[in-house]
Short mmCIF file of C-alpha atoms and ligand atoms in Angstrom, two decimals:
data_model
loop_
_atom_site.label_atom_id
_atom_site.label_comp_id
_atom_site.label_asym_id
_atom_site.label_seq_id
_atom_site.Cartn_x
_atom_site.Cartn_y
_atom_site.Cartn_z
CA MET A 18 -15.33 17.92 13.09
CA PRO A 19 -15.83 15.97 16.30
CA ALA A 20 -12.45 14.50 17.75
CA PRO A 21 -11.29 11.96 18.20
CA LEU A 22 -13.16 10.16 15.19
CA PRO A 23 -13.19 6.46 14.81
CA LEU A 24 -10.88 5.54 11.91
CA PHE A 25 -10.03 2.57 9.96
CA ALA A 26 -6.90 2.18 7.72
CA ALA A 27 -7.54 -0.74 5.26
CA CYS A 28 -4.74 -2.68 3.93
CA GLN A 29 -3.88 -5.68 1.82
CA PRO A 30 -4.61 -8.98 4.03
CA GLY A 31 -1.47 -9.89 5.79
CA PHE A 32 -0.10 -6.39 6.38
CA GLU A 33 -2.06 -5.59 9.48
CA PRO A 34 0.82 -5.89 12.02
CA LEU A 35 2.97 -3.74 9.71
CA LEU A 36 0.34 -1.19 9.35
CA ALA A 37 -0.14 -1.17 13.08
CA ASP A 38 3.43 -0.40 13.65
CA GLU A 39 3.36 2.49 11.14
CA LEU A 40 0.24 3.91 13.06
CA ARG A 41 2.11 3.42 16.47
CA ALA A 42 4.92 5.60 15.11
CA LEU A 43 2.20 8.27 14.28
CA GLY A 44 1.16 8.24 18.01
CA ALA A 45 -2.14 6.22 17.52
CA ALA A 46 -3.30 3.39 19.42
CA PRO A 47 -4.07 0.66 16.79
CA GLU A 48 -6.38 -2.41 16.93
CA GLU A 49 -5.73 -5.00 14.37
CA ARG A 50 -8.75 -6.13 12.53
CA LYS A 51 -8.97 -8.43 9.38
CA GLY A 52 -8.09 -6.28 6.54
CA GLY A 53 -6.92 -3.30 8.24
CA VAL A 54 -6.52 -1.45 11.59
CA ALA A 55 -8.99 0.51 13.73
CA PHE A 56 -7.71 3.50 15.64
CA ALA A 57 -8.93 6.97 16.54
CA GLY A 58 -7.94 10.52 15.64
CA ASP A 59 -8.75 13.97 14.47
CA ALA A 60 -8.55 15.68 10.92
CA ARG A 61 -4.88 16.11 11.59
CA MET A 62 -4.22 12.69 12.32
CA VAL A 63 -6.13 11.60 9.12
CA MET A 64 -4.01 13.97 7.04
CA ARG A 65 -0.95 12.73 8.63
CA CYS A 66 -1.90 9.10 7.88
CA GLY A 67 -2.55 10.14 4.13
CA GLN A 68 1.05 11.28 3.97
CA TRP A 69 2.97 8.62 6.27
CA LEU A 70 1.24 5.36 5.75
CA GLY A 71 3.27 3.07 3.49
CA THR A 72 1.37 -0.05 3.72
CA ALA A 73 -2.41 1.02 3.89
CA SER A 74 -4.61 1.29 0.85
CA HIS A 75 -7.61 3.33 2.15
CA LEU A 76 -8.39 5.56 5.01
CA LEU A 77 -11.97 5.55 6.35
CA VAL A 78 -13.63 8.00 8.60
CA ARG A 79 -16.48 6.09 10.37
CA ILE A 80 -19.46 8.61 10.60
CA ALA A 81 -22.21 6.29 11.78
CA GLU A 82 -23.24 2.79 12.93
CA PHE A 83 -26.80 1.72 13.38
CA ARG A 84 -29.19 -1.12 13.20
CA CYS A 85 -31.19 -1.42 10.05
CA ARG A 86 -33.52 -3.88 8.68
CA ALA A 87 -35.47 -2.01 5.78
CA LEU A 88 -34.77 0.56 3.09
CA GLY A 89 -37.23 2.99 4.43
CA GLU A 90 -35.45 2.80 7.76
CA LEU A 91 -32.11 3.38 6.13
CA GLN A 92 -33.36 6.55 4.40
CA ARG A 93 -34.88 7.89 7.64
CA LYS A 94 -31.65 7.20 9.71
CA ALA A 95 -29.22 8.37 6.93
CA ALA A 96 -31.35 11.75 6.62
CA GLU A 97 -30.51 12.32 10.32
CA LEU A 98 -26.80 12.23 9.91
CA PRO A 99 -24.77 15.46 10.05
CA TRP A 100 -23.99 15.44 6.31
CA ARG A 101 -23.52 19.23 6.41
CA ASP A 102 -20.55 18.87 8.73
CA TRP A 103 -18.86 16.59 6.16
CA LEU A 104 -20.13 17.08 2.44
CA ARG A 105 -20.27 20.05 0.13
CA ALA A 106 -22.95 20.15 -2.33
CA HIS A 107 -20.78 21.04 -5.26
CA VAL A 108 -18.24 18.21 -4.78
CA PRO A 109 -19.02 15.18 -7.04
CA LEU A 110 -20.48 12.36 -5.00
CA ALA A 111 -20.05 8.52 -5.17
CA VAL A 112 -21.98 6.26 -2.90
CA HIS A 113 -20.78 2.56 -2.51
CA GLY A 114 -23.22 0.12 -1.09
CA THR A 115 -22.21 -3.51 0.12
CA THR A 116 -24.31 -5.99 2.02
CA ARG A 117 -24.01 -9.36 3.42
CA GLY A 118 -26.09 -11.35 5.90
CA SER A 119 -28.82 -8.58 6.05
CA ARG A 120 -32.40 -7.88 5.16
CA VAL A 121 -31.38 -4.98 3.22
CA TYR A 122 -29.86 -6.81 0.27
CA HIS A 123 -29.99 -4.54 -2.93
CA THR A 124 -26.98 -2.55 -3.15
CA GLY A 125 -28.34 -0.34 -5.97
CA ALA A 126 -31.32 0.68 -3.74
CA ILE A 127 -28.89 1.24 -0.61
CA GLU A 128 -27.05 3.80 -2.73
CA GLU A 129 -30.18 5.56 -4.35
CA ARG A 130 -31.63 5.95 -0.75
CA VAL A 131 -28.30 7.26 0.74
CA VAL A 132 -27.99 9.82 -2.26
CA GLU A 133 -31.49 10.86 -1.58
CA ALA A 134 -30.92 11.53 1.97
CA ILE A 135 -27.89 13.35 1.27
CA GLY A 136 -29.47 15.59 -1.25
CA ALA A 137 -32.25 16.42 1.36
CA ALA A 138 -29.65 17.15 4.02
CA LEU A 139 -27.58 19.55 1.82
CA GLY A 140 -30.68 21.07 0.06
CA ARG A 141 -29.12 19.99 -3.39
CA THR A 142 -27.93 16.67 -4.43
CA PRO A 143 -24.20 16.79 -5.28
CA PRO A 144 -23.42 15.91 -9.01
CA LYS A 145 -22.54 12.05 -9.53
CA ALA A 146 -18.86 11.54 -9.47
CA GLY A 147 -17.42 10.40 -12.94
CA LYS A 148 -14.53 8.04 -13.34
CA ASP A 149 -11.90 10.89 -13.95
CA ASP A 150 -13.01 13.08 -11.00
CA GLU A 151 -9.94 13.49 -8.73
CA VAL A 152 -11.82 15.70 -6.14
CA LEU A 153 -14.84 13.56 -5.03
CA ALA A 154 -16.51 12.42 -1.96
CA ASN A 155 -16.78 8.71 -1.54
CA VAL A 156 -19.37 7.31 0.99
CA HIS A 157 -19.24 3.72 1.84
CA VAL A 158 -22.37 2.21 3.30
CA ARG A 159 -21.86 -1.26 4.51
CA PHE A 160 -24.42 -3.71 5.73
CA ARG A 161 -23.32 -6.70 7.86
CA ASP A 162 -25.83 -8.81 9.72
CA ASP A 163 -28.30 -6.00 9.84
CA VAL A 164 -25.87 -3.40 10.98
CA CYS A 165 -25.23 -0.46 8.82
CA THR A 166 -21.86 1.39 8.87
CA VAL A 167 -21.45 4.63 7.06
CA SER A 168 -17.87 5.87 6.32
CA LEU A 169 -16.07 8.24 4.08
CA ASP A 170 -12.95 7.37 2.15
CA ALA A 171 -10.66 10.18 3.11
CA THR A 172 -8.18 9.87 0.31
CA GLY A 173 -10.09 9.11 -3.04
CA THR A 174 -7.54 7.16 -4.92
CA PRO A 175 -5.83 4.18 -3.20
CA LEU A 176 -3.03 5.14 -1.00
CA HIS A 177 -0.56 2.72 -3.00
CA ARG A 178 -0.88 5.02 -5.97
CA ARG A 179 1.99 7.27 -4.79
CA GLY A 180 2.01 9.24 -8.04
CA TYR A 181 5.58 8.66 -9.11
CA LYS A 182 5.14 5.55 -11.27
CA LEU A 183 3.84 6.88 -14.72
CA ASP A 184 6.04 4.50 -16.44
CA ALA A 185 5.42 0.95 -14.87
CA ARG A 186 7.01 -1.37 -17.37
CA LYS A 187 6.14 -5.23 -17.12
CA ALA A 188 4.72 -6.74 -13.99
CA PRO A 189 5.14 -3.62 -11.77
CA LEU A 190 4.92 -4.11 -7.99
CA ARG A 191 2.38 -2.26 -5.98
CA GLU A 192 3.92 0.47 -3.81
CA ASP A 193 2.40 -0.86 -0.69
CA LEU A 194 3.64 -4.41 -1.51
CA ALA A 195 7.23 -3.00 -2.06
CA HIS A 196 6.89 -1.11 1.24
CA ALA A 197 5.70 -4.04 3.17
CA LEU A 198 8.54 -6.16 1.72
CA LEU A 199 10.97 -3.76 3.04
CA LEU A 200 9.50 -3.28 6.47
CA ALA A 201 9.44 -7.30 6.79
CA SER A 202 13.08 -7.52 5.53
CA GLY A 203 14.44 -5.83 8.49
CA TRP A 204 16.39 -3.39 6.27
CA ARG A 205 17.51 -0.07 7.84
CA PRO A 206 18.78 2.76 5.74
CA SER A 207 22.25 2.42 7.57
CA THR A 208 22.95 -0.78 5.71
CA ALA A 209 23.12 -1.26 1.74
CA LEU A 210 20.14 -2.22 -0.13
CA LEU A 211 20.07 -4.16 -3.49
CA ASP A 212 17.14 -5.21 -5.88
CA PRO A 213 18.72 -7.00 -8.66
CA PHE A 214 15.27 -7.69 -10.63
CA CYS A 215 14.24 -3.99 -10.07
CA GLY A 216 12.10 -3.46 -12.99
CA SER A 217 10.28 -0.05 -12.63
CA GLY A 218 12.20 0.57 -9.50
CA THR A 219 9.43 0.32 -6.93
CA ILE A 220 11.35 -1.34 -3.97
CA ALA A 221 14.43 0.92 -4.36
CA ILE A 222 12.54 3.93 -4.76
CA GLU A 223 10.32 3.07 -1.52
CA ALA A 224 13.58 2.38 0.32
CA ALA A 225 15.18 5.76 -0.85
CA GLY A 226 12.07 7.54 0.34
CA LEU A 227 12.35 5.93 3.74
CA ALA A 228 16.08 6.77 3.85
CA LEU A 229 15.56 10.41 3.08
CA GLY A 230 12.77 10.75 5.65
CA LEU A 231 10.20 11.50 3.02
CA PRO A 232 6.38 10.65 3.47
CA PRO A 233 5.30 8.02 1.15
CA GLY A 234 2.19 10.10 0.06
CA ARG A 235 4.28 13.29 -0.65
CA LEU A 236 3.14 13.57 -4.23
CA ARG A 237 -0.58 12.80 -3.36
CA ALA A 238 -3.48 15.26 -2.90
CA PRO A 239 -4.22 15.80 0.90
CA ALA A 240 -6.46 13.39 2.63
CA LEU A 241 -9.81 14.78 3.46
CA GLN A 242 -9.47 17.35 0.73
CA SER A 243 -13.04 16.68 -0.79
CA TYR A 244 -14.73 17.11 2.68
CA ALA A 245 -16.08 20.04 4.56
CA PRO A 246 -13.62 19.80 7.61
CA PHE A 247 -10.58 20.28 5.45
CA ASP A 248 -8.39 23.08 6.76
CA PRO A 249 -5.64 24.35 4.58
CA ASP A 250 -3.60 25.62 7.48
CA THR A 251 -3.66 22.15 9.16
CA TRP A 252 -2.64 20.63 5.68
CA GLU A 253 0.21 22.92 5.36
CA ALA A 254 1.76 22.02 8.54
CA VAL A 255 1.23 18.30 7.96
CA ARG A 256 2.77 18.68 4.52
CA ARG A 257 6.03 20.23 5.98
CA GLU A 258 6.36 17.30 8.46
CA ARG A 259 9.65 15.42 7.56
CA ARG A 260 11.48 12.56 9.49
CA PRO A 261 15.24 13.05 9.90
CA ALA A 262 17.12 11.70 6.81
CA ALA A 263 19.17 8.62 7.88
CA ALA A 264 23.03 8.31 7.36
CA THR A 265 22.35 6.44 4.00
CA ALA A 266 24.18 3.26 2.70
CA PRO A 267 23.91 2.73 -1.06
CA ILE A 268 20.58 1.77 -2.35
CA VAL A 269 21.02 -0.03 -5.81
CA GLY A 270 18.43 -1.43 -8.37
CA SER A 271 19.48 -3.38 -11.38
CA ASP A 272 17.72 -5.18 -14.15
CA ARG A 273 18.73 -6.93 -17.40
CA ASP A 274 16.12 -4.81 -19.29
CA ALA A 275 17.66 -1.49 -20.49
CA GLY A 276 14.16 0.06 -20.85
CA ALA A 277 13.15 -0.90 -17.13
CA ILE A 278 16.26 1.00 -16.07
CA GLU A 279 15.19 4.02 -18.01
CA ALA A 280 11.75 3.76 -16.50
CA ALA A 281 13.09 3.27 -12.96
CA ARG A 282 15.25 6.40 -13.30
CA ALA A 283 12.37 8.49 -14.56
CA ASN A 284 10.15 7.18 -11.64
CA ALA A 285 13.07 7.96 -9.20
CA GLU A 286 13.12 11.61 -10.53
CA ARG A 287 9.38 12.05 -10.08
CA ALA A 288 9.53 10.53 -6.69
CA GLY A 289 12.44 13.10 -5.57
CA VAL A 290 14.91 10.50 -4.52
CA THR A 291 17.55 10.37 -7.31
CA ALA A 292 20.19 11.52 -4.71
CA ALA A 293 19.68 8.24 -2.67
CA VAL A 294 19.35 5.62 -5.44
CA THR A 295 21.40 4.22 -8.33
CA PHE A 296 19.90 2.14 -11.23
CA GLU A 297 22.24 -0.18 -13.27
CA HIS A 298 21.69 -2.09 -16.48
CA ALA A 299 22.89 -5.70 -15.62
CA ALA A 300 21.62 -9.28 -15.62
CA VAL A 301 21.68 -10.98 -12.14
CA SER A 302 24.64 -12.96 -13.14
CA ALA A 303 26.72 -9.94 -13.85
CA GLN A 304 25.52 -7.51 -11.12
CA ARG A 305 28.58 -6.09 -9.55
CA TRP A 306 27.88 -6.58 -5.90
CA LEU A 307 26.73 -10.22 -6.51
CA ALA A 308 29.89 -10.77 -8.32
CA GLY A 309 32.09 -9.69 -5.37
CA ASP A 310 33.09 -6.41 -6.73
CA VAL A 311 33.59 -4.03 -3.76
CA THR A 312 30.43 -5.53 -2.04
CA PRO A 313 29.35 -3.74 1.12
CA THR A 314 29.99 -5.92 4.18
CA ALA A 315 26.32 -5.71 5.32
CA GLY A 316 22.98 -5.30 3.54
CA VAL A 317 19.63 -6.69 2.40
CA VAL A 318 18.77 -7.91 -0.98
CA VAL A 319 15.00 -7.16 -1.32
CA THR A 320 13.57 -8.18 -4.58
CA ASN A 321 10.67 -9.52 -6.70
CA PRO A 322 12.12 -11.79 -9.24
CA PRO A 323 10.03 -13.00 -12.27
CA PHE A 324 7.33 -15.20 -10.80
CA GLY A 325 6.87 -17.15 -13.88
CA LEU A 326 3.27 -16.34 -14.56
CA ARG A 327 3.16 -12.89 -16.23
CA VAL A 328 6.92 -12.02 -16.85
CA GLY A 329 8.77 -14.99 -18.31
CA LYS A 330 5.58 -17.18 -18.62
CA GLY A 331 6.50 -20.59 -19.97
CA ALA A 332 10.09 -20.25 -19.41
CA ASP A 333 11.94 -22.45 -17.07
CA LEU A 334 12.83 -20.28 -14.10
CA ARG A 335 14.44 -22.76 -11.91
CA PRO A 336 18.12 -21.98 -13.31
CA LEU A 337 17.46 -18.31 -12.70
CA TYR A 338 16.43 -19.02 -8.97
CA GLN A 339 19.40 -21.46 -8.66
CA THR A 340 21.84 -18.57 -9.70
CA LEU A 341 20.10 -16.03 -7.43
CA GLY A 342 20.60 -18.53 -4.56
CA ASN A 343 24.17 -19.05 -5.27
CA LYS A 344 24.89 -15.34 -5.53
CA LEU A 345 23.05 -14.48 -2.40
CA ALA A 346 24.73 -17.16 -0.37
CA GLY A 347 28.11 -15.77 -1.48
CA LEU A 348 27.44 -12.34 -0.07
CA GLY A 349 28.73 -13.04 3.32
CA VAL A 350 27.19 -13.07 6.95
CA GLY A 351 26.24 -9.48 7.02
CA TRP A 352 23.63 -9.86 4.42
CA ARG A 353 19.88 -10.66 4.65
CA VAL A 354 17.32 -11.36 1.98
CA ALA A 355 13.81 -10.82 1.33
CA VAL A 356 12.30 -12.37 -1.74
CA LEU A 357 8.64 -11.92 -3.05
CA ALA A 358 7.65 -15.39 -4.21
CA HIS A 359 4.43 -16.82 -5.77
CA ASP A 360 5.68 -20.43 -6.41
CA LEU A 361 7.34 -21.70 -3.16
CA ARG A 362 8.76 -24.73 -5.03
CA LEU A 363 10.52 -22.33 -7.45
CA ALA A 364 11.66 -20.21 -4.33
CA ARG A 365 13.11 -23.44 -2.84
CA LYS A 366 15.54 -23.50 -5.89
CA THR A 367 17.46 -20.76 -4.31
CA GLY A 368 18.55 -23.13 -1.61
CA LEU A 369 18.29 -20.38 1.03
CA ALA A 370 16.81 -20.80 4.51
CA LEU A 371 13.90 -18.34 4.24
CA GLN A 372 10.78 -18.14 6.34
CA SER A 373 7.49 -16.63 5.35
CA ALA A 374 6.79 -13.12 6.88
CA TRP A 375 3.49 -12.50 5.21
CA THR A 376 1.26 -13.84 2.48
CA THR A 377 -1.11 -11.66 0.38
CA ARG A 378 -2.45 -11.13 -3.02
CA HIS A 379 -0.98 -9.47 -5.94
CA GLY A 380 -2.73 -9.13 -9.27
CA GLY A 381 -5.07 -12.08 -8.48
CA ILE A 382 -2.34 -14.48 -7.17
CA ALA A 383 -1.09 -15.43 -3.91
CA VAL A 384 2.38 -14.03 -3.00
CA THR A 385 4.55 -14.61 0.04
CA ALA A 386 7.36 -12.53 1.55
CA LEU A 387 10.29 -14.90 2.23
CA VAL A 388 12.88 -13.47 4.46
CA GLY A 389 16.10 -14.64 6.19
CA ALA A 390 19.81 -14.65 6.26
CA ALA A 391 21.73 -14.89 3.01
CA LYS A 392 22.87 -18.34 3.80
CA ARG A 393 22.24 -21.92 2.59
CA ALA A 394 19.51 -23.90 4.13
CA THR A 395 20.48 -26.79 6.40
CA PRO A 396 18.33 -29.66 7.63
CA GLY A 397 16.52 -28.51 10.75
CA ASP A 398 16.17 -24.80 9.59
CA GLY A 399 12.47 -25.10 9.57
CA ALA A 400 12.44 -22.87 6.58
CA ASP A 401 9.54 -22.21 4.37
CA ALA A 402 11.63 -22.32 1.13
CA THR A 403 14.47 -24.67 1.88
CA ALA A 404 16.62 -26.31 -0.62
CA GLY A 405 14.56 -28.81 -2.72
C1 SAM M 5 8.55 -9.08 -11.53
S1 SAM M 5 9.39 -8.14 -12.39
C2 SAM M 5 10.07 -6.94 -11.20
C3 SAM M 5 9.08 -5.76 -11.02
C4 SAM M 5 9.55 -4.67 -10.05
N1 SAM M 5 9.61 -5.07 -8.74
C5 SAM M 5 8.67 -3.42 -10.24
O1 SAM M 5 8.32 -2.72 -9.35
O2 SAM M 5 8.56 -2.97 -11.45
C6 SAM M 5 10.83 -8.89 -12.69
C7 SAM M 5 12.12 -8.25 -13.31
O3 SAM M 5 13.10 -9.10 -13.44
C8 SAM M 5 13.91 -8.88 -14.68
N2 SAM M 5 14.73 -9.97 -15.01
C9 SAM M 5 14.31 -11.10 -15.44
N3 SAM M 5 15.46 -11.96 -15.63
C10 SAM M 5 16.53 -11.27 -15.31
C11 SAM M 5 18.00 -11.58 -15.17
N4 SAM M 5 18.28 -12.72 -15.47
N5 SAM M 5 18.69 -10.69 -14.64
C12 SAM M 5 18.24 -9.42 -14.10
N6 SAM M 5 16.83 -8.96 -14.38
C13 SAM M 5 16.04 -9.97 -14.92
C14 SAM M 5 12.79 -8.53 -15.74
O4 SAM M 5 13.29 -7.56 -16.71
C15 SAM M 5 11.85 -7.67 -14.78
O5 SAM M 5 11.82 -6.25 -14.84
#
């Protein structure tokens, strides 16, 4: 495998700066692009990214880029690529074509030609990947303005599927969104963390993983495992890497739904973080820290209250947001807040001075991370969700 390779970590729109920071922490030199971050690295770096990136969704290895204006030209140029260095004929193969602004416009034909070119190069066409195949080679062939880019998806399933959330309950939050909300909140493991609408526990479980120094991808199959350059010894070394566990403050998730708390505990168990997180059955109005019962002096509330779309559809959520705001404003000066909001008018009902850290899409709707100190908005705060 030639090194360094051109690599691309794809992410939710809006997460690019957070992902670039994560890559810098792994020693890469990232360049932000729309929808992801470009960087360079070897097979070991690809495996490390599969383990450690918390805000990425896919990891692509770019193997070729060329100008191309016809299907025959695509087949000829694709046949010249060093497929034997990358693919194994017995591993199921999926080729995905996309095209925009190009003379080659038929995605089905793109896929067919590239499969033929791969079959010719390997001496045998790999079996077509089925939807249940976990070990599979994913080849992406992307045409933009007559330039064809060929990439391999190093991780198969999206990186946000960490593997601990078998029981997702209602309106579960994607793990990469929970991670990005935590990073944007400014939370550090040395201060307390509370999610009073924890549902299946995603935010608290991601936080506990960070506090314990565990890689977000620890339950996942290795990146590159479906490809020829995969080397078990390198993977073993990467798999053993840990960051130092922090001196942790308490991490608490609570929810008024007893079933959600059961699910959150089971998810935490699978994630290997039960030592660092506590889940409690309580409505936000009765949550013990929010009620002033032995509340830590400093901490962050990172939470995803009902949006009013899927959970609680039709219900008037304004009183709930007002209650939340009153409780949070009473926490004291050492506390910060990060709320994932869909409806900014609803978020304004908290009366808190919160600023937008990022906006992205979640389950087909726009969502914004609102962050700030746990204090009431005053005129002139310039907040994105002030009292209204
Ligand atoms: C959008 S979901 C949170 C999803 C969660 N982040 C996850 O990863 O699964 C909102 C949660 O708020 C809870 N909830 C609604 N009203 C509540 C209240 N008054 N007090 C506490 N929890 C409440 C619901 O039971 C639901 O689990």
